[in-house]
Amino acid sequence: MGYSFDFSIIGDNLGLFINGALVTIRLSLIAIAFGLVIGIVGAVCRTSGNRLLNWLAISYVEAIRNTPFLIQLFFIFFGLPNLGLKLTAEQAATLALAVNFGAYSTEIVRAGVESIHKGQVEAGLALGFKSISVFRHIVLTPALANIYPALVGQIILAVLFTSVVSQIAAEDLTFAGDYLNARTFRSFEIYFTIALIYLAIVWLIKGLAYAVEKKYFEFAKYRR
């Protein structure tokens, strides 16, 4: 039996897809921003030389990287209310994404920090720079330049991970597709369109990432 394609369902519900895409982008931006802060703090702990801080950072990274994201999401949304912390679906999704991205970015940033020669740090201190200035200008900025491609790759994965948050009824792009599919049963048209939208979002991220690299990390290629 042949299948009759009908993409008019997409045009008739375009607003639903746009709203879902905007939620996906909002979740991604907030989670990545907080996750990157977590990653930088985690990397500082990993490279601090303090055994306790290093152990805490390692425990966090291992716990997150070795458990499924879906389980982490369910734990935050369904488990934390038993401890008195009740979150909305979108809040739980944002927190889960940030915690997950933070664990992976911790190791990425740590690798970047460790790529900076200790002699550069010692030279900065010898010239009278404060420790925070040395970390910001001599360590962190070149480190981010070194690991920028890996970090962008992880950002893209974090955006794609948002498709899982529909499981707790966070109204992202995938949730919009599931909702429409349950009403119309036009699975091919709906999920084909969703795949194209995710592809467009990823291309947008890559374009922005390239622009940022050209503006802020162009110097890195001369150091390699």
Coordinates of N, CA, C and O in Angstrom, one line a residue, residues 15-168:
G15 N 3.2 27.5 13.7 CA 3.4 28.2 14.9 C 3.8 27.2 16.0 O 4.7 27.6 16.9
L16 N 3.3 26.0 16.0 CA 3.7 25.0 17.0 C 5.2 24.6 16.9 O 5.9 24.5 17.9
F17 N 5.6 24.5 15.7 CA 7.0 24.1 15.5 C 7.9 25.3 15.8 O 9.0 25.1 16.4
I18 N 7.5 26.5 15.5 CA 8.3 27.7 15.9 C 8.4 27.9 17.4 O 9.5 28.1 17.9
N19 N 7.3 27.7 18.1 CA 7.4 27.8 19.5 C 8.3 26.7 20.1 O 9.0 27.0 21.1
G20 N 8.1 25.5 19.6 CA 9.0 24.4 20.1 C 10.5 24.7 19.9 O 11.3 24.4 20.7
A21 N 10.8 25.2 18.7 CA 12.2 25.5 18.4 C 12.7 26.6 19.3 O 13.9 26.6 19.7
L22 N 11.9 27.6 19.6 CA 12.3 28.7 20.5 C 12.6 28.2 21.9 O 13.5 28.6 22.5
V23 N 11.7 27.3 22.3 CA 12.0 26.7 23.7 C 13.3 25.9 23.6 O 14.1 25.9 24.6
T24 N 13.5 25.1 22.6 CA 14.7 24.4 22.5 C 16.0 25.3 22.5 O 16.9 25.0 23.2
I25 N 15.9 26.4 21.8 CA 17.0 27.3 21.8 C 17.2 28.0 23.1 O 18.3 28.1 23.6
R26 N 16.1 28.3 23.8 CA 16.2 29.0 25.1 C 16.8 28.0 26.1 O 17.7 28.4 26.9
L27 N 16.3 26.8 26.1 CA 16.8 25.8 27.1 C 18.3 25.6 26.8 O 19.1 25.5 27.8
S28 N 18.7 25.5 25.6 CA 20.1 25.3 25.2 C 21.0 26.4 25.7 O 22.1 26.2 26.3
L29 N 20.6 27.7 25.4 CA 21.4 28.8 25.7 C 21.6 28.9 27.2 O 22.7 29.1 27.7
I30 N 20.5 28.8 28.0 CA 20.7 28.9 29.5 C 21.5 27.8 30.0 O 22.4 28.0 30.9
A31 N 21.2 26.5 29.6 CA 21.9 25.4 30.1 C 23.4 25.4 29.8 O 24.3 25.1 30.6
I32 N 23.7 25.8 28.5 CA 25.1 25.9 28.1 C 25.9 27.0 28.9 O 27.0 26.8 29.3
A33 N 25.2 28.1 29.1 CA 25.9 29.2 29.9 C 26.2 28.8 31.3 O 27.3 28.9 31.8
F34 N 25.2 28.2 32.0 CA 25.5 27.7 33.3 C 26.4 26.5 33.3 O 27.3 26.4 34.2
G35 N 26.3 25.6 32.4 CA 27.2 24.5 32.3 C 28.6 24.8 32.0 O 29.5 24.2 32.6
L36 N 28.8 25.9 31.3 CA 30.2 26.3 31.0 C 30.8 26.9 32.3 O 32.0 26.6 32.6
V37 N 30.0 27.6 33.1 CA 30.5 28.1 34.4 C 30.9 26.9 35.3 O 31.9 26.9 35.9
I38 N 30.0 25.9 35.3 CA 30.3 24.7 36.1 C 31.6 24.1 35.6 O 32.4 23.6 36.4
G39 N 31.7 24.0 34.3 CA 32.9 23.4 33.7 C 34.2 24.1 34.1 O 35.2 23.5 34.4
I40 N 34.2 25.4 34.0 CA 35.4 26.2 34.4 C 35.7 26.0 35.9 O 36.9 25.8 36.2
V41 N 34.7 26.0 36.7 CA 34.9 25.8 38.2 C 35.4 24.4 38.4 O 36.4 24.2 39.2
G42 N 34.8 23.4 37.7 CA 35.3 22.0 37.8 C 36.7 21.9 37.4 O 37.5 21.1 38.0
A43 N 37.1 22.5 36.3 CA 38.4 22.5 35.8 C 39.4 23.1 36.8 O 40.5 22.6 36.9
V44 N 39.0 24.2 37.4 CA 39.9 24.8 38.4 C 40.1 23.9 39.6 O 41.2 23.7 40.1
C45 N 39.0 23.2 40.0 CA 39.2 22.2 41.1 C 40.1 21.0 40.7 O 40.9 20.6 41.5
R46 N 39.9 20.6 39.4 CA 40.7 19.5 38.9 C 42.2 19.8 38.9 O 43.1 18.9 39.0
T47 N 42.5 21.1 38.6 CA 43.9 21.5 38.4 C 44.5 22.2 39.6 O 45.6 22.8 39.6
S48 N 43.7 22.3 40.7 CA 44.1 23.2 41.8 C 45.2 22.6 42.7 O 45.9 23.3 43.4
G49 N 45.4 21.3 42.6 CA 46.3 20.6 43.5 C 45.8 20.3 44.9 O 46.4 19.6 45.7
N50 N 44.5 20.7 45.1 CA 43.8 20.4 46.4 C 43.2 19.0 46.2 O 42.3 18.8 45.4
R51 N 43.5 18.1 47.1 CA 43.0 16.7 46.9 C 41.5 16.6 47.1 O 40.8 15.9 46.4
L52 N 41.0 17.4 48.0 CA 39.5 17.3 48.3 C 38.7 17.9 47.1 O 37.8 17.3 46.6
L53 N 39.2 19.1 46.6 CA 38.5 19.7 45.5 C 38.6 18.8 44.2 O 37.7 18.6 43.5
N54 N 39.8 18.2 44.0 CA 40.0 17.3 42.9 C 39.1 16.1 43.0 O 38.5 15.7 42.0
W55 N 39.0 15.5 44.2 CA 38.1 14.3 44.4 C 36.7 14.7 44.1 O 36.0 13.9 43.5
L56 N 36.2 15.8 44.6 CA 34.8 16.2 44.4 C 34.6 16.4 42.9 O 33.5 16.0 42.4
A57 N 35.5 17.1 42.2 CA 35.3 17.3 40.8 C 35.3 16.0 40.0 O 34.4 15.8 39.1
I58 N 36.2 15.1 40.4 CA 36.2 13.8 39.7 C 35.0 13.0 39.9 O 34.4 12.4 39.0
S59 N 34.5 13.0 41.2 CA 33.3 12.3 41.5 C 32.1 12.8 40.7 O 31.3 12.0 40.2
Y60 N 32.0 14.1 40.6 CA 30.9 14.7 39.8 C 31.0 14.3 38.4 O 30.0 13.9 37.8
V61 N 32.2 14.4 37.8 CA 32.3 14.1 36.4 C 32.0 12.6 36.1 O 31.3 12.3 35.2
E62 N 32.6 11.8 36.9 CA 32.3 10.3 36.7 C 30.9 9.9 36.9 O 30.3 9.1 36.2
A63 N 30.2 10.5 37.9 CA 28.8 10.2 38.1 C 27.9 10.6 36.9 O 27.0 9.9 36.6
I64 N 28.2 11.8 36.4 CA 27.4 12.3 35.2 C 27.8 11.6 33.9 O 26.9 11.2 33.2
R65 N 29.0 11.4 33.7 CA 29.5 10.9 32.4 C 29.2 9.4 32.3 O 29.2 8.8 31.2
N66 N 28.9 8.7 33.4 CA 28.7 7.3 33.4 C 27.3 6.9 33.7 O 27.0 5.7 34.0
T67 N 26.4 7.8 33.6 CA 25.0 7.5 33.8 C 24.2 8.1 32.6 O 24.6 9.2 32.1
P68 N 23.1 7.5 32.2 CA 22.3 8.0 31.1 C 21.7 9.4 31.4 O 21.2 9.6 32.5
F69 N 21.7 10.3 30.4 CA 21.1 11.6 30.6 C 19.6 11.5 31.0 O 19.1 12.3 31.8
L70 N 18.9 10.5 30.4 CA 17.5 10.4 30.7 C 17.3 10.1 32.2 O 16.3 10.6 32.8
I71 N 18.1 9.3 32.8 CA 18.0 8.9 34.2 C 18.3 10.2 35.0 O 17.6 10.4 36.0
Q72 N 19.3 11.0 34.6 CA 19.6 12.2 35.3 C 18.4 13.1 35.3 O 18.0 13.8 36.3
L73 N 17.8 13.2 34.1 CA 16.6 14.1 33.9 C 15.4 13.6 34.8 O 14.8 14.4 35.5
F74 N 15.2 12.3 34.8 CA 14.1 11.7 35.7 C 14.4 12.0 37.2 O 13.5 12.2 38.0
F75 N 15.7 11.8 37.5 CA 16.0 12.0 39.0 C 15.7 13.4 39.4 O 15.2 13.6 40.5
I76 N 16.1 14.4 38.6 CA 15.9 15.8 38.9 C 14.4 16.1 38.9 O 13.9 16.8 39.9
F77 N 13.6 15.6 38.0 CA 12.2 16.0 37.8 C 11.3 15.2 38.8 O 10.4 15.8 39.4
F78 N 11.6 13.9 38.9 CA 10.7 13.1 39.7 C 11.3 12.8 41.1 O 10.6 12.5 42.1
G79 N 12.6 12.8 41.2 CA 13.3 12.4 42.5 C 13.4 13.5 43.5 O 13.2 13.4 44.7
L80 N 13.9 14.7 43.0 CA 14.1 15.8 43.9 C 12.9 16.3 44.6 O 13.0 16.8 45.8
P81 N 11.7 16.2 44.0 CA 10.5 16.7 44.8 C 10.3 15.9 46.1 O 9.8 16.4 47.1
N82 N 10.9 14.7 46.2 CA 10.8 13.9 47.4 C 11.7 14.5 48.5 O 11.5 14.2 49.7
L83 N 12.7 15.3 48.1 CA 13.5 16.0 49.0 C 13.1 17.5 49.2 O 13.8 18.3 49.9
G84 N 11.9 17.8 48.7 CA 11.4 19.1 48.9 C 11.7 20.1 47.8 O 11.3 21.3 47.9
L85 N 12.4 19.7 46.7 CA 12.7 20.6 45.7 C 11.9 20.3 44.4 O 12.2 19.4 43.7
K86 N 10.8 21.0 44.2 CA 9.9 20.7 43.1 C 10.2 21.8 42.0 O 10.1 23.0 42.2
L87 N 10.4 21.3 40.8 CA 10.7 22.1 39.7 C 9.7 21.9 38.6 O 9.1 20.8 38.4
T88 N 9.5 23.0 37.8 CA 8.7 22.8 36.6 C 9.5 22.0 35.6 O 10.7 21.7 35.7
A89 N 8.8 21.5 34.6 CA 9.4 20.7 33.5 C 10.6 21.4 32.9 O 11.6 20.9 32.7
E90 N 10.3 22.7 32.6 CA 11.4 23.5 31.9 C 12.6 23.7 32.8 O 13.7 23.7 32.4
Q91 N 12.3 24.0 34.1 CA 13.4 24.2 35.1 C 14.2 23.0 35.3 O 15.4 23.0 35.3
A92 N 13.5 21.8 35.4 CA 14.2 20.6 35.6 C 15.0 20.2 34.3 O 16.2 19.7 34.4
A93 N 14.5 20.5 33.1 CA 15.2 20.3 31.9 C 16.5 21.1 31.8 O 17.6 20.6 31.5
T94 N 16.3 22.4 32.2 CA 17.5 23.3 32.2 C 18.6 22.9 33.1 O 19.8 22.8 32.8
L95 N 18.2 22.5 34.3 CA 19.1 22.1 35.4 C 19.8 20.8 34.9 O 21.1 20.7 35.0
A96 N 19.1 19.8 34.4 CA 19.7 18.6 34.0 C 20.7 18.8 32.8 O 21.8 18.2 32.8
L97 N 20.3 19.6 31.9 CA 21.2 19.9 30.7 C 22.4 20.6 31.2 O 23.5 20.3 30.7
A98 N 22.3 21.6 32.1 CA 23.4 22.3 32.6 C 24.4 21.4 33.4 O 25.6 21.5 33.2
V99 N 23.9 20.6 34.2 CA 24.7 19.6 35.0 C 25.4 18.7 34.1 O 26.6 18.4 34.3
N100 N 24.7 18.2 33.1 CA 25.3 17.2 32.2 C 26.4 17.9 31.3 O 27.5 17.4 31.2
F101 N 26.1 19.1 30.8 CA 27.1 19.8 30.0 C 28.3 20.2 30.9 O 29.4 20.2 30.4
G102 N 28.0 20.6 32.1 CA 29.1 21.0 33.0 C 30.1 19.9 33.2 O 31.3 20.1 33.3
A103 N 29.6 18.6 33.3 CA 30.6 17.5 33.5 C 31.5 17.3 32.4 O 32.7 17.1 32.5
Y104 N 30.9 17.3 31.2 CA 31.7 17.1 30.0 C 32.6 18.3 29.7 O 33.8 18.1 29.3
S105 N 32.1 19.5 29.9 CA 33.0 20.7 29.7 C 34.1 20.8 30.8 O 35.1 21.4 30.5
T106 N 33.9 20.2 31.9 CA 35.0 20.2 33.0 C 36.2 19.6 32.4 O 37.3 20.1 32.5
E107 N 36.1 18.4 31.8 CA 37.2 17.7 31.3 C 37.8 18.4 30.1 O 39.0 18.4 29.9
I108 N 36.9 19.0 29.3 CA 37.4 19.7 28.1 C 38.3 20.9 28.5 O 39.4 21.1 28.0
V109 N 37.7 21.7 29.4 CA 38.4 22.9 29.9 C 39.7 22.5 30.7 O 40.7 23.1 30.5
R110 N 39.6 21.4 31.5 CA 40.8 20.9 32.2 C 41.9 20.6 31.2 O 43.1 21.0 31.4
A111 N 41.6 20.0 30.1 CA 42.6 19.6 29.1 C 43.2 20.9 28.5 O 44.4 21.0 28.3
G112 N 42.4 21.9 28.3 CA 42.9 23.2 27.9 C 43.8 23.9 28.9 O 44.9 24.4 28.5
V113 N 43.4 23.9 30.1 CA 44.2 24.5 31.2 C 45.6 23.8 31.3 O 46.6 24.5 31.4
E114 N 45.6 22.5 31.2 CA 46.8 21.8 31.4 C 47.7 21.9 30.1 O 48.9 21.5 30.2
S115 N 47.2 22.4 29.0 CA 48.0 22.6 27.8 C 48.8 23.9 27.9 O 49.7 24.1 27.1
I116 N 48.5 24.7 28.9 CA 49.3 26.0 29.1 C 50.5 25.7 29.9 O 50.4 25.1 31.0
H117 N 51.7 26.0 29.4 CA 52.9 25.8 30.1 C 53.0 26.5 31.4 O 52.7 27.7 31.4
K118 N 53.5 25.8 32.4 CA 53.6 26.5 33.7 C 54.5 27.7 33.7 O 54.4 28.6 34.5
G119 N 55.5 27.7 32.8 CA 56.4 28.8 32.7 C 55.7 30.1 32.4 O 56.1 31.2 32.8
Q120 N 54.6 30.0 31.6 CA 53.9 31.2 31.3 C 53.2 31.8 32.5 O 53.1 33.0 32.7
V121 N 52.7 30.9 33.4 CA 52.0 31.3 34.6 C 53.1 32.0 35.5 O 52.9 33.0 36.1
E122 N 54.2 31.3 35.7 CA 55.3 31.8 36.5 C 55.8 33.2 36.0 O 56.1 34.1 36.8
A123 N 55.8 33.3 34.7 CA 56.3 34.6 34.1 C 55.3 35.7 34.4 O 55.7 36.9 34.8
G124 N 54.0 35.4 34.4 CA 53.0 36.4 34.7 C 53.0 36.8 36.1 O 52.9 38.0 36.4
L125 N 53.2 35.9 37.0 CA 53.3 36.2 38.4 C 54.6 37.0 38.7 O 54.6 37.9 39.5
A126 N 55.7 36.7 38.0 CA 56.9 37.4 38.2 C 56.8 38.8 37.7 O 57.5 39.7 38.3
L127 N 56.0 39.1 36.8 CA 55.8 40.4 36.3 C 54.8 41.3 37.1 O 54.6 42.4 36.9
G128 N 54.3 40.6 38.2 CA 53.5 41.4 39.1 C 52.0 41.3 38.9 O 51.2 42.0 39.6
F129 N 51.5 40.4 38.0 CA 50.1 40.3 37.7 C 49.5 39.5 38.9 O 50.1 38.6 39.5
K130 N 48.3 39.9 39.3 CA 47.6 39.1 40.3 C 47.2 37.8 39.8 O 47.0 37.6 38.6
S131 N 46.9 36.9 40.7 CA 46.6 35.5 40.4 C 45.4 35.4 39.5 O 45.3 34.6 38.5
I132 N 44.3 36.2 39.8 CA 43.1 36.2 39.0 C 43.4 36.7 37.6 O 42.8 36.2 36.6
S133 N 44.2 37.7 37.4 CA 44.6 38.2 36.1 C 45.4 37.2 35.3 O 45.2 37.0 34.1
V134 N 46.3 36.5 36.0 CA 47.1 35.5 35.3 C 46.2 34.4 34.8 O 46.3 33.9 33.7
F135 N 45.2 33.9 35.7 CA 44.3 32.9 35.3 C 43.4 33.3 34.1 O 43.2 32.5 33.1
R136 N 42.9 34.5 34.2 CA 42.0 35.0 33.1 C 42.7 35.2 31.8 O 42.2 34.8 30.7
H137 N 43.9 35.9 31.8 CA 44.5 36.3 30.5 C 45.6 35.3 30.0 O 45.7 35.2 28.8
I138 N 46.3 34.7 30.9 CA 47.4 33.8 30.5 C 47.0 32.4 30.5 O 47.5 31.6 29.6
V139 N 46.0 32.0 31.3 CA 45.6 30.6 31.3 C 44.3 30.3 30.6 O 44.2 29.6 29.6
L140 N 43.2 31.0 31.0 CA 41.9 30.7 30.5 C 41.7 31.0 29.1 O 41.2 30.2 28.3
T141 N 42.1 32.2 28.7 CA 41.8 32.6 27.3 C 42.6 31.8 26.3 O 41.9 31.2 25.3
P142 N 43.9 31.5 26.4 CA 44.6 30.6 25.5 C 44.0 29.2 25.6 O 44.0 28.5 24.6
A143 N 43.6 28.8 26.8 CA 43.1 27.4 27.0 C 41.8 27.2 26.2 O 41.6 26.2 25.6
L144 N 40.9 28.2 26.3 CA 39.7 28.2 25.6 C 39.9 28.1 24.1 O 39.2 27.5 23.3
A145 N 41.0 28.9 23.6 CA 41.3 28.9 22.2 C 41.8 27.5 21.8 O 41.4 27.0 20.7
N146 N 42.5 26.8 22.7 CA 43.0 25.5 22.3 C 41.9 24.4 22.2 O 42.0 23.5 21.4
I147 N 40.9 24.5 23.1 CA 39.9 23.5 23.2 C 38.6 24.0 22.5 O 37.5 23.3 22.6
Y148 N 38.6 25.1 21.8 CA 37.4 25.6 21.2 C 36.7 24.7 20.3 O 35.4 24.5 20.4
P149 N 37.3 24.0 19.4 CA 36.6 23.1 18.5 C 35.9 22.0 19.3 O 34.8 21.6 19.0
A150 N 36.6 21.4 20.3 CA 36.0 20.3 21.1 C 34.8 20.9 21.9 O 33.8 20.2 22.1
L151 N 34.9 22.1 22.4 CA 33.8 22.7 23.2 C 32.6 23.0 22.3 O 31.5 22.8 22.7
V152 N 32.8 23.4 21.1 CA 31.7 23.7 20.1 C 31.0 22.4 19.8 O 29.8 22.3 19.8
G153 N 31.8 21.3 19.6 CA 31.2 20.0 19.4 C 30.3 19.5 20.6 O 29.2 19.0 20.4
Q154 N 30.8 19.8 21.8 CA 30.0 19.5 23.0 C 28.7 20.3 23.1 O 27.7 19.8 23.5
I155 N 28.8 21.6 22.7 CA 27.7 22.5 22.7 C 26.6 21.9 21.7 O 25.4 21.9 22.0
I156 N 27.0 21.5 20.5 CA 26.1 20.9 19.6 C 25.4 19.7 20.1 O 24.2 19.5 20.0
L157 N 26.2 18.8 20.8 CA 25.6 17.6 21.4 C 24.6 18.0 22.5 O 23.5 17.4 22.7
A158 N 24.9 19.1 23.3 CA 24.0 19.5 24.3 C 22.7 20.0 23.7 O 21.6 19.8 24.2
V159 N 22.7 20.7 22.6 CA 21.5 21.2 21.9 C 20.7 19.9 21.4 O 19.5 19.9 21.6
L160 N 21.4 18.9 20.9 CA 20.6 17.7 20.4 C 20.1 17.0 21.6 O 19.0 16.3 21.5
F161 N 20.7 17.0 22.8 CA 20.2 16.4 24.0 C 18.9 16.9 24.4 O 18.1 16.3 25.1
T162 N 18.6 18.2 24.0 CA 17.3 18.7 24.4 C 16.1 17.9 23.9 O 15.0 18.0 24.5
S163 N 16.3 17.1 22.9 CA 15.2 16.3 22.4 C 14.7 15.3 23.4 O 13.5 14.9 23.3
V164 N 15.5 15.0 24.4 CA 15.1 14.1 25.4 C 14.1 14.7 26.5 O 13.3 14.0 27.1
V165 N 14.2 16.0 26.6 CA 13.4 16.6 27.7 C 11.9 16.6 27.4 O 11.1 16.8 28.3
S166 N 11.5 16.2 26.2 CA 10.1 16.0 26.0 C 9.5 14.9 26.8 O 8.3 14.8 27.0
Q167 N 10.4 14.0 27.4 CA 9.9 12.9 28.2 C 9.3 13.4 29.5 O 8.6 12.6 30.2
I168 N 9.6 14.6 29.9 CA 9.0 15.1 31.1 C 8.1 16.3 30.8 O 7.7 17.1 31.6

